[in-house]
CSV table of C-alpha atoms in Angstrom, one decimal:
chain,number,residue,atom,x,y,z
A,1,UNK,CA,-8.1,11.8,8.6
A,2,UNK,CA,-4.7,13.5,8.8
A,3,UNK,CA,-1.8,11.2,9.1
A,4,UNK,CA,1.4,13.0,10.1
A,5,UNK,CA,4.8,11.6,9.0
A,6,UNK,CA,8.3,12.9,8.9
A,7,UNK,CA,9.4,14.5,5.6
A,8,UNK,CA,12.6,12.4,5.2
A,9,UNK,CA,12.8,9.6,7.7
A,10,UNK,CA,9.4,8.0,8.0
A,11,UNK,CA,8.4,4.8,9.8
A,12,UNK,CA,6.8,3.5,6.6
A,13,UNK,CA,10.1,3.8,4.7
A,14,UNK,CA,12.5,2.8,7.4
A,15,UNK,CA,12.9,-0.8,6.2
A,16,UNK,CA,14.1,0.7,2.9
A,17,UNK,CA,16.7,2.7,4.7
A,18,UNK,CA,17.9,-0.4,6.5
A,19,UNK,CA,18.5,-2.1,3.1
A,20,UNK,CA,19.7,1.0,1.2
A,21,UNK,CA,21.0,4.2,2.8
A,22,UNK,CA,21.5,5.9,-0.5
A,23,UNK,CA,17.9,6.2,-1.5
A,24,UNK,CA,17.1,9.0,1.0
A,25,UNK,CA,19.4,11.6,-0.6
A,26,UNK,CA,18.8,10.3,-4.2
A,27,UNK,CA,15.0,10.8,-3.9
A,28,UNK,CA,15.1,14.1,-1.9
A,29,UNK,CA,13.8,16.2,-4.9
A,30,UNK,CA,11.2,13.6,-6.2
A,31,UNK,CA,7.5,14.1,-5.6
A,32,UNK,CA,5.4,11.0,-6.4
A,33,UNK,CA,1.7,11.3,-7.3
A,34,UNK,CA,-0.7,9.4,-5.1
A,35,UNK,CA,-2.0,6.3,-6.8
A,36,UNK,CA,-5.7,5.4,-6.9
A,37,UNK,CA,-5.1,2.3,-4.7
A,38,UNK,CA,-3.4,4.5,-2.1
A,39,UNK,CA,-6.4,6.9,-2.2
A,40,UNK,CA,-8.7,3.9,-1.7
A,41,UNK,CA,-6.6,2.8,1.2
A,42,UNK,CA,-6.8,6.2,2.8
A,43,UNK,CA,-10.6,6.1,2.5
A,44,UNK,CA,-10.7,2.6,4.1
A,45,UNK,CA,-8.5,3.9,6.9
A,46,UNK,CA,-10.9,6.8,7.5
A,47,UNK,CA,-13.8,4.3,8.0
A,48,UNK,CA,-11.7,2.4,10.5
A,49,UNK,CA,-10.8,5.6,12.3
A,50,UNK,CA,-14.4,6.8,12.5
A,51,UNK,CA,-15.7,3.5,13.9
A,52,UNK,CA,-12.9,3.0,16.4
A,53,UNK,CA,-13.2,6.5,17.7
A,54,UNK,CA,-17.0,6.0,18.3
A,55,UNK,CA,-16.3,2.6,19.9
A,56,UNK,CA,-13.9,4.3,22.4
A,57,UNK,CA,-16.7,6.7,23.3
A,58,UNK,CA,-19.1,3.7,23.8
A,59,UNK,CA,-21.0,4.5,20.6
A,60,UNK,CA,-21.8,1.9,18.0
A,61,UNK,CA,-21.6,2.9,14.3
A,62,UNK,CA,-22.5,0.5,11.5
A,63,UNK,CA,-19.4,0.6,9.2
A,64,UNK,CA,-21.6,-0.3,6.2
A,65,UNK,CA,-23.6,2.9,6.7
A,66,UNK,CA,-20.6,4.6,4.9
A,67,UNK,CA,-21.1,2.6,1.8
A,68,UNK,CA,-21.6,4.6,-1.4
A,69,UNK,CA,-20.7,7.8,0.5
A,70,UNK,CA,-17.5,9.9,-0.1
A,71,UNK,CA,-14.6,9.8,2.2
A,72,UNK,CA,-12.9,13.1,3.0
A,73,UNK,CA,-10.5,12.6,0.1
A,74,UNK,CA,-13.4,12.2,-2.3
A,75,UNK,CA,-13.2,8.5,-2.8
A,76,UNK,CA,-16.6,6.7,-2.9
A,77,UNK,CA,-16.5,4.0,-0.2
A,78,UNK,CA,-17.2,0.5,-1.5
A,79,UNK,CA,-18.2,-2.7,0.2
A,80,UNK,CA,-14.7,-4.0,-0.4
A,81,UNK,CA,-13.1,-1.1,1.4
A,82,UNK,CA,-15.4,-1.4,4.4
A,83,UNK,CA,-14.9,-5.2,4.5
A,84,UNK,CA,-11.2,-4.6,4.9
A,85,UNK,CA,-11.7,-2.0,7.6
A,86,UNK,CA,-14.1,-4.3,9.5
A,87,UNK,CA,-11.5,-7.0,9.8
A,88,UNK,CA,-9.1,-4.6,11.6
A,89,UNK,CA,-11.9,-3.1,13.7
A,90,UNK,CA,-13.2,-6.5,14.9
A,91,UNK,CA,-9.7,-7.6,15.9
A,92,UNK,CA,-9.2,-4.4,17.9
A,93,UNK,CA,-12.6,-4.7,19.6
A,94,UNK,CA,-12.2,-8.3,20.5
A,95,UNK,CA,-8.8,-7.6,22.0
A,96,UNK,CA,-10.1,-4.7,24.1
A,97,UNK,CA,-13.3,-6.5,25.1
A,98,UNK,CA,-11.4,-9.6,26.3
A,99,UNK,CA,-9.3,-7.4,28.6
A,100,UNK,CA,-11.8,-5.8,30.9
A,101,UNK,CA,-13.1,-3.2,28.4
A,102,UNK,CA,-10.2,-0.8,29.0
A,103,UNK,CA,-11.3,1.6,26.3
A,104,UNK,CA,-9.6,4.5,27.8
A,105,UNK,CA,-6.3,2.9,26.9
A,106,UNK,CA,-7.1,2.7,23.2
A,107,UNK,CA,-5.4,5.2,21.0
A,108,UNK,CA,-6.4,5.9,17.4
A,109,UNK,CA,-4.3,7.8,14.9
A,110,UNK,CA,-2.0,9.2,17.6
A,111,UNK,CA,1.2,11.0,16.4
A,112,UNK,CA,4.3,9.8,18.1
A,113,UNK,CA,8.0,10.8,18.0
A,114,UNK,CA,10.8,8.3,17.9
A,115,UNK,CA,14.1,10.3,18.6
A,116,UNK,CA,15.9,7.1,19.6
A,117,UNK,CA,15.8,6.2,15.9
A,118,UNK,CA,16.3,9.7,14.4
A,119,UNK,CA,15.9,13.2,15.8
A,120,UNK,CA,13.2,14.0,13.2
A,121,UNK,CA,11.4,10.6,13.2
A,122,UNK,CA,7.7,10.8,13.9
A,123,UNK,CA,4.6,9.1,12.5
A,124,UNK,CA,1.0,8.2,13.1
A,125,UNK,CA,0.1,4.6,14.1
A,126,UNK,CA,-3.3,3.3,13.1
A,127,UNK,CA,-4.3,1.7,16.5
A,128,UNK,CA,-2.5,1.2,19.8
A,129,UNK,CA,-3.9,-0.4,23.0
A,130,UNK,CA,-2.2,-0.7,26.3
A,131,UNK,CA,-3.5,-3.4,28.7
A,132,UNK,CA,-2.6,-2.3,32.2
A,133,UNK,CA,-3.7,-5.5,33.7
A,134,UNK,CA,-1.1,-7.6,31.8
A,135,UNK,CA,1.3,-4.8,31.0
A,136,UNK,CA,1.0,-5.6,27.3
A,137,UNK,CA,1.2,-3.1,24.5
A,138,UNK,CA,-0.7,-3.9,21.3
A,139,UNK,CA,0.2,-2.1,18.0
A,140,UNK,CA,-1.8,-2.5,14.8
A,141,UNK,CA,-1.0,-1.4,11.3
A,142,UNK,CA,-3.7,-1.6,8.6
A,143,UNK,CA,-2.5,-2.4,5.1
A,144,UNK,CA,-4.9,-2.1,2.2
A,145,UNK,CA,-2.5,-3.3,-0.5
A,146,UNK,CA,-2.2,-6.8,-1.9
A,147,UNK,CA,1.5,-7.4,-1.4
A,148,UNK,CA,2.3,-9.5,1.6
A,149,UNK,CA,3.7,-7.7,4.6
A,150,UNK,CA,5.2,-9.5,7.7
A,151,UNK,CA,4.8,-8.4,11.3
A,152,UNK,CA,8.1,-10.1,12.2
A,153,UNK,CA,10.8,-7.5,12.9
A,154,UNK,CA,8.6,-4.9,11.2
A,155,UNK,CA,10.5,-1.6,11.5
A,156,UNK,CA,7.4,0.5,10.9
A,157,UNK,CA,5.5,-1.2,13.8
A,158,UNK,CA,8.7,-0.9,15.9
A,159,UNK,CA,8.6,2.9,15.5
A,160,UNK,CA,4.9,3.1,16.5
A,161,UNK,CA,5.6,0.8,19.5
A,162,UNK,CA,8.6,2.7,20.7
A,163,UNK,CA,6.8,6.0,20.1
A,164,UNK,CA,3.8,4.8,22.2
A,165,UNK,CA,6.1,3.6,25.0
A,166,UNK,CA,7.7,7.0,25.1
A,167,UNK,CA,4.4,8.9,25.0
A,168,UNK,CA,2.6,6.8,27.5
A,169,UNK,CA,5.7,6.5,29.8
A,170,UNK,CA,5.3,2.8,30.2
A,171,UNK,CA,7.6,-0.2,30.3
A,172,UNK,CA,5.6,-3.1,28.8
A,173,UNK,CA,6.5,-6.7,29.6
A,174,UNK,CA,5.5,-7.7,26.1
A,175,UNK,CA,4.6,-6.0,22.8
A,176,UNK,CA,2.1,-7.6,20.4
A,177,UNK,CA,2.6,-6.2,16.9
A,178,UNK,CA,0.0,-7.0,14.2
A,179,UNK,CA,-0.3,-6.3,10.5
A,180,UNK,CA,-3.9,-6.4,9.3
A,181,UNK,CA,-4.0,-7.0,5.5
A,182,UNK,CA,-7.4,-8.2,4.3
A,183,UNK,CA,-6.6,-8.0,0.6
A,184,UNK,CA,-3.5,-10.1,0.6
A,185,UNK,CA,-4.1,-13.7,-0.4
A,186,UNK,CA,-0.9,-15.5,0.4
A,187,UNK,CA,-2.5,-18.2,2.5
A,188,UNK,CA,-1.3,-16.7,5.8
A,189,UNK,CA,-4.6,-15.1,6.8
A,190,UNK,CA,-5.5,-11.4,7.1
A,191,UNK,CA,-3.8,-10.8,10.5
A,192,UNK,CA,-0.1,-11.5,11.0
A,193,UNK,CA,1.3,-11.2,14.6
A,194,UNK,CA,4.7,-11.0,16.2
A,195,UNK,CA,5.1,-10.9,20.0
A,196,UNK,CA,8.3,-9.4,21.2
A,197,UNK,CA,9.9,-7.4,24.1
A,198,UNK,CA,11.6,-4.1,24.8
A,199,UNK,CA,15.1,-5.5,24.5
A,200,UNK,CA,14.5,-6.7,21.0
A,201,UNK,CA,12.9,-3.4,19.9
A,202,UNK,CA,15.9,-1.5,21.4
A,203,UNK,CA,18.3,-3.6,19.4
A,204,UNK,CA,16.3,-2.9,16.3
A,205,UNK,CA,16.3,0.8,17.1
A,206,UNK,CA,20.0,0.8,17.4
A,207,UNK,CA,20.4,-0.7,13.9
A,208,UNK,CA,17.9,1.7,12.5
A,209,UNK,CA,19.6,4.7,14.1
A,210,UNK,CA,23.0,3.7,12.6
A,211,UNK,CA,21.4,3.3,9.1
A,212,UNK,CA,19.6,6.7,9.4
A,213,UNK,CA,22.9,8.4,10.4
A,214,UNK,CA,24.6,6.8,7.4
A,215,UNK,CA,21.8,7.9,5.1
A,216,UNK,CA,22.2,11.5,6.2
A,217,UNK,CA,26.0,11.5,5.7
A,218,UNK,CA,28.4,11.6,2.9
A,219,UNK,CA,28.9,7.8,2.8
A,220,UNK,CA,25.4,6.8,2.0
A,221,UNK,CA,25.4,3.9,-0.4
A,222,UNK,CA,22.8,2.5,-2.9
A,223,UNK,CA,22.3,-1.2,-2.5
A,224,UNK,CA,19.8,-3.0,-4.8
A,225,UNK,CA,17.4,-5.5,-3.2
A,226,UNK,CA,13.8,-6.3,-2.6
A,227,UNK,CA,13.4,-2.8,-0.9
A,228,UNK,CA,13.9,-1.2,-4.4
A,229,UNK,CA,10.4,-2.0,-5.3
A,230,UNK,CA,8.8,1.1,-3.6
A,231,UNK,CA,11.8,3.4,-4.0
A,232,UNK,CA,10.9,6.6,-5.9
A,233,UNK,CA,14.5,6.9,-7.3
A,234,UNK,CA,14.7,3.6,-9.1
A,235,UNK,CA,14.8,5.2,-12.5
A,236,UNK,CA,17.9,7.2,-11.7
A,237,UNK,CA,19.7,4.7,-9.4
A,238,UNK,CA,23.1,3.7,-10.9
A,239,UNK,CA,23.4,0.6,-8.7
A,240,UNK,CA,20.0,-0.7,-9.8
A,241,UNK,CA,20.9,0.1,-13.4
A,242,UNK,CA,24.1,-1.9,-13.1
A,243,UNK,CA,22.2,-4.8,-11.6
A,244,UNK,CA,19.9,-4.7,-14.6
A,245,UNK,CA,22.9,-4.9,-16.9
A,246,UNK,CA,24.3,-7.8,-15.0
A,247,UNK,CA,20.9,-9.6,-15.2
A,248,UNK,CA,20.9,-9.1,-19.0
A,249,UNK,CA,24.4,-10.4,-19.4
A,250,UNK,CA,23.5,-13.4,-17.2
A,251,UNK,CA,20.4,-14.2,-19.3
A,252,UNK,CA,22.2,-13.7,-22.6
A,253,UNK,CA,25.3,-15.9,-21.8
A,254,UNK,CA,25.0,-19.2,-23.6
A,255,UNK,CA,25.4,-22.3,-21.4
A,256,UNK,CA,25.4,-26.0,-22.0
A,257,UNK,CA,22.4,-27.9,-20.6
A,258,UNK,CA,23.0,-29.3,-17.2
A,259,UNK,CA,21.0,-31.3,-14.7
A,260,UNK,CA,21.0,-29.5,-11.4
A,261,UNK,CA,20.9,-31.4,-8.1
A,262,UNK,CA,18.3,-30.5,-5.4
A,263,UNK,CA,20.5,-28.0,-3.6
A,264,UNK,CA,21.6,-26.3,-6.9
A,265,UNK,CA,18.1,-26.0,-8.2
A,266,UNK,CA,16.9,-24.4,-4.9
A,267,UNK,CA,19.7,-21.8,-5.2
A,268,UNK,CA,18.9,-21.2,-8.8
A,269,UNK,CA,15.3,-20.5,-8.0
A,270,UNK,CA,16.2,-18.1,-5.2
A,271,UNK,CA,18.6,-16.2,-7.7
A,272,UNK,CA,15.8,-16.0,-10.3
A,273,UNK,CA,13.4,-14.6,-7.6
A,274,UNK,CA,15.9,-12.0,-6.7
A,275,UNK,CA,16.5,-11.1,-10.4
A,276,UNK,CA,12.8,-10.8,-10.9
A,277,UNK,CA,12.5,-8.3,-8.0
A,278,UNK,CA,15.3,-6.2,-9.3
A,279,UNK,CA,14.0,-6.1,-12.9
A,280,UNK,CA,10.5,-5.3,-11.7
A,281,UNK,CA,11.8,-2.4,-9.5
A,282,UNK,CA,13.9,-1.0,-12.4
A,283,UNK,CA,11.0,-1.4,-14.8
A,284,UNK,CA,8.6,0.4,-12.5
A,285,UNK,CA,11.1,3.2,-12.0
A,286,UNK,CA,11.7,3.7,-15.7
A,287,UNK,CA,8.0,3.6,-16.4
A,288,UNK,CA,7.4,6.4,-13.9
A,289,UNK,CA,10.1,8.5,-15.4
A,290,UNK,CA,8.6,8.1,-18.9
A,291,UNK,CA,5.2,9.1,-17.6
A,292,UNK,CA,6.8,12.2,-15.9
A,293,UNK,CA,8.5,13.2,-19.2
A,294,UNK,CA,5.3,12.7,-21.2
A,295,UNK,CA,3.3,14.8,-18.7
A,296,UNK,CA,6.0,17.6,-19.1
A,297,UNK,CA,5.5,17.6,-22.9
A,298,UNK,CA,8.5,15.6,-23.8
A,299,UNK,CA,8.2,13.3,-26.9
A,300,UNK,CA,9.3,9.9,-25.7
A,301,UNK,CA,9.5,7.7,-28.9
A,302,UNK,CA,6.9,4.9,-29.2
A,303,UNK,CA,5.0,5.8,-26.0
A,304,UNK,CA,2.0,7.9,-24.9
A,305,UNK,CA,-0.3,8.3,-22.0
A,306,UNK,CA,-3.9,7.3,-21.7
A,307,UNK,CA,-6.4,7.9,-18.9
A,308,UNK,CA,-7.0,4.8,-16.8
A,309,UNK,CA,-10.4,4.3,-15.3
A,310,UNK,CA,-11.7,2.4,-12.3
A,311,UNK,CA,-14.4,-0.2,-12.3
A,312,UNK,CA,-17.9,1.1,-13.2
A,313,UNK,CA,-19.8,2.0,-10.0
A,314,UNK,CA,-23.3,3.2,-9.2
A,315,UNK,CA,-23.7,6.9,-8.5
A,316,UNK,CA,-26.8,6.4,-6.4
A,317,UNK,CA,-27.5,4.6,-3.2
A,318,UNK,CA,-28.2,0.9,-3.5
A,319,UNK,CA,-31.9,1.2,-2.6
A,320,UNK,CA,-32.5,3.9,-5.3
A,321,UNK,CA,-30.7,1.8,-7.9
A,322,UNK,CA,-32.7,-1.3,-7.2
A,323,UNK,CA,-36.0,0.7,-7.2
A,324,UNK,CA,-35.3,2.5,-10.5
A,325,UNK,CA,-34.2,-0.8,-12.2
A,326,UNK,CA,-37.4,-2.5,-10.9
A,327,UNK,CA,-39.4,0.1,-12.7
A,328,UNK,CA,-37.6,-0.9,-15.9
A,329,UNK,CA,-38.5,-4.5,-15.3
A,330,UNK,CA,-35.0,-5.6,-14.1
A,331,UNK,CA,-34.3,-7.3,-10.9
A,332,UNK,CA,-31.0,-5.5,-9.8
A,333,UNK,CA,-31.0,-6.8,-6.3
A,334,UNK,CA,-28.6,-9.3,-4.7
A,335,UNK,CA,-27.9,-9.8,-1.0
A,336,UNK,CA,-27.4,-6.3,0.6
A,337,UNK,CA,-26.1,-4.6,-2.6
A,338,UNK,CA,-27.3,-4.1,-6.2
A,339,UNK,CA,-25.9,-6.1,-9.1
A,340,UNK,CA,-23.0,-4.4,-11.0
A,341,UNK,CA,-23.9,-2.0,-13.8
A,342,UNK,CA,-22.7,-4.4,-16.4
A,343,UNK,CA,-24.9,-7.2,-15.0
A,344,UNK,CA,-27.9,-4.9,-15.1
A,345,UNK,CA,-26.9,-3.7,-18.7
A,346,UNK,CA,-27.1,-7.3,-19.9
A,347,UNK,CA,-30.6,-7.8,-18.4
A,348,UNK,CA,-31.7,-4.6,-20.2
A,349,UNK,CA,-30.4,-5.9,-23.5
A,350,UNK,CA,-32.4,-9.2,-23.1
A,351,UNK,CA,-35.5,-7.1,-22.5
A,352,UNK,CA,-34.6,-5.0,-25.6
A,353,UNK,CA,-34.3,-1.9,-23.5
A,354,UNK,CA,-31.7,0.7,-24.5
A,355,UNK,CA,-28.9,-0.1,-22.2
A,356,UNK,CA,-27.4,3.4,-22.4
A,357,UNK,CA,-29.9,4.3,-19.7
A,358,UNK,CA,-27.3,2.9,-17.3
A,359,UNK,CA,-25.0,5.9,-18.0
A,360,UNK,CA,-27.4,8.1,-16.0
A,361,UNK,CA,-26.8,6.1,-12.9
A,362,UNK,CA,-23.3,4.7,-13.1
A,363,UNK,CA,-19.9,5.9,-14.3
A,364,UNK,CA,-16.2,5.2,-14.2
A,365,UNK,CA,-13.8,7.4,-12.3
A,366,UNK,CA,-10.4,8.5,-13.7
A,367,UNK,CA,-7.8,6.2,-12.1
A,368,UNK,CA,-4.5,7.9,-13.0
A,369,UNK,CA,-2.6,7.6,-16.3
A,370,UNK,CA,-1.2,4.4,-17.9
A,371,UNK,CA,1.7,4.1,-20.3
A,372,UNK,CA,0.8,2.6,-23.7
A,373,UNK,CA,2.6,1.8,-26.9
A,374,UNK,CA,2.1,4.6,-29.4
A,375,UNK,CA,1.9,3.0,-32.9
A,376,UNK,CA,1.3,6.2,-34.7
A,377,UNK,CA,3.5,7.4,-37.6
A,378,UNK,CA,4.5,10.4,-35.5
A,379,UNK,CA,6.2,8.2,-32.9
A,380,UNK,CA,8.0,6.2,-35.5
A,381,UNK,CA,9.3,9.4,-37.2
A,382,UNK,CA,10.5,10.8,-33.9
A,383,UNK,CA,12.3,7.5,-33.3
A,384,UNK,CA,13.9,7.5,-36.7
A,385,UNK,CA,15.0,11.1,-36.3
A,386,UNK,CA,16.6,10.4,-32.9
A,387,UNK,CA,18.5,7.5,-34.5
A,388,UNK,CA,19.9,9.8,-37.3
A,389,UNK,CA,21.0,12.4,-34.7
A,390,UNK,CA,22.8,9.6,-32.7
C-alpha cells in the first residue's frame, strides 16, 4: 500500500495548522521515526485495502486468511489488526450493499488534490463511495490508534471529501463523514459519523486556506494547545516551553484552602485538563529530543536507551503450533487461534518439560527504543562534571 501525502501541508496535520501556524516552519527540518504502532496501523490498512479492492471486483477474500502473514512493510498481521480492519470493511460493504450495489462508485486509496485549501495539498483517503441514487458522498478514515478522534468538523476528512468532489466532478447534496476507530474505548463506539453539506465544507476550507497561508508566511505564530501532542517540534517550541514554566509557577504558588462552588470547580477541572495536555506534549517532545541525542552519541546525564520489544508471538501458523504442542502433550488450542506462548510455557512447566523449547517457535520483535534512567556511576560522574563546568 502506498499512501501519498503532501510534504508540508497534509490533510492529516491540517487540524494542527488550524490551531498553530508556527509548527510548519519550526518542524521543517525534523524527520520523525515511524513508531511500531504506526507500522501496525499501516499493516491493518493494507488488509483493509486488499479486501475492499477484491470486493469491488466482486471477489470475496477472507480477511483472516492474512493472519500470521507479513504485510508489505514486514509487520506480521495479528488477529487484533484484522479485527480492526474488518469493522471498517463491514461498514463500507453494508453501505454499498444497501444502495443498489454501486460497486463501481467505490474508491479505495485514491490520491486527491485539494488546491482550494493549499496549492500543494494532496492526500490519500482510505475509502470513498458516491451514491448516485441519493447524490450522497461517503468518506471514511480508518484510525488504528487508541486516542479518540471525532468526525465532527474533521479537517482531514474535509480534505478527502473536497478532493473527491473535485476529482469526480460532482455536487453532492450531503456528505457523510465517518471515522472508524476500533481500538478506542471511549464509550462512543468504533464508528463516529458527521453528516454535512458543501456549504459547510467550503467554509471550513476557507478557514484552512487562511491558516495555511499564514503558516507559509513571516507571521506564523506558535500557539500551545491540544494540537501540540503530535507536533514533532514540541522540544524546541518556545511557546510551549513558556507554557510549561507558567504551569510550574501555578503549581508551586502557595494558596489558602478554599471551597469552590459548582461553576468554579468545573472551570478548575477544565484548566487542569488543559495543563495536563500541555505538559504531556512538552514531555513527549523533550523525550524524543533526548532519544535523538543519545542515538547520535551524546552523553545525556542520567539517561540511556534500551530496546523495547513487542509481545511474544508465534513464528509459525496457528495449525502448526497446535500440532507441535499436542506432540509435547500440551493442549495449545483455543477458538480459532492458539494460546499465547506464555500460556503454553506454563503448561510445559507443569508437565516438567523444558519450557525453553518455546523459543524455537515464538519470539519478540524489536519495537523501537525506550528512554530509561541510567543509574550507573558513569552517568552520575557526567552529571557532576557538567555541574562543575556550569
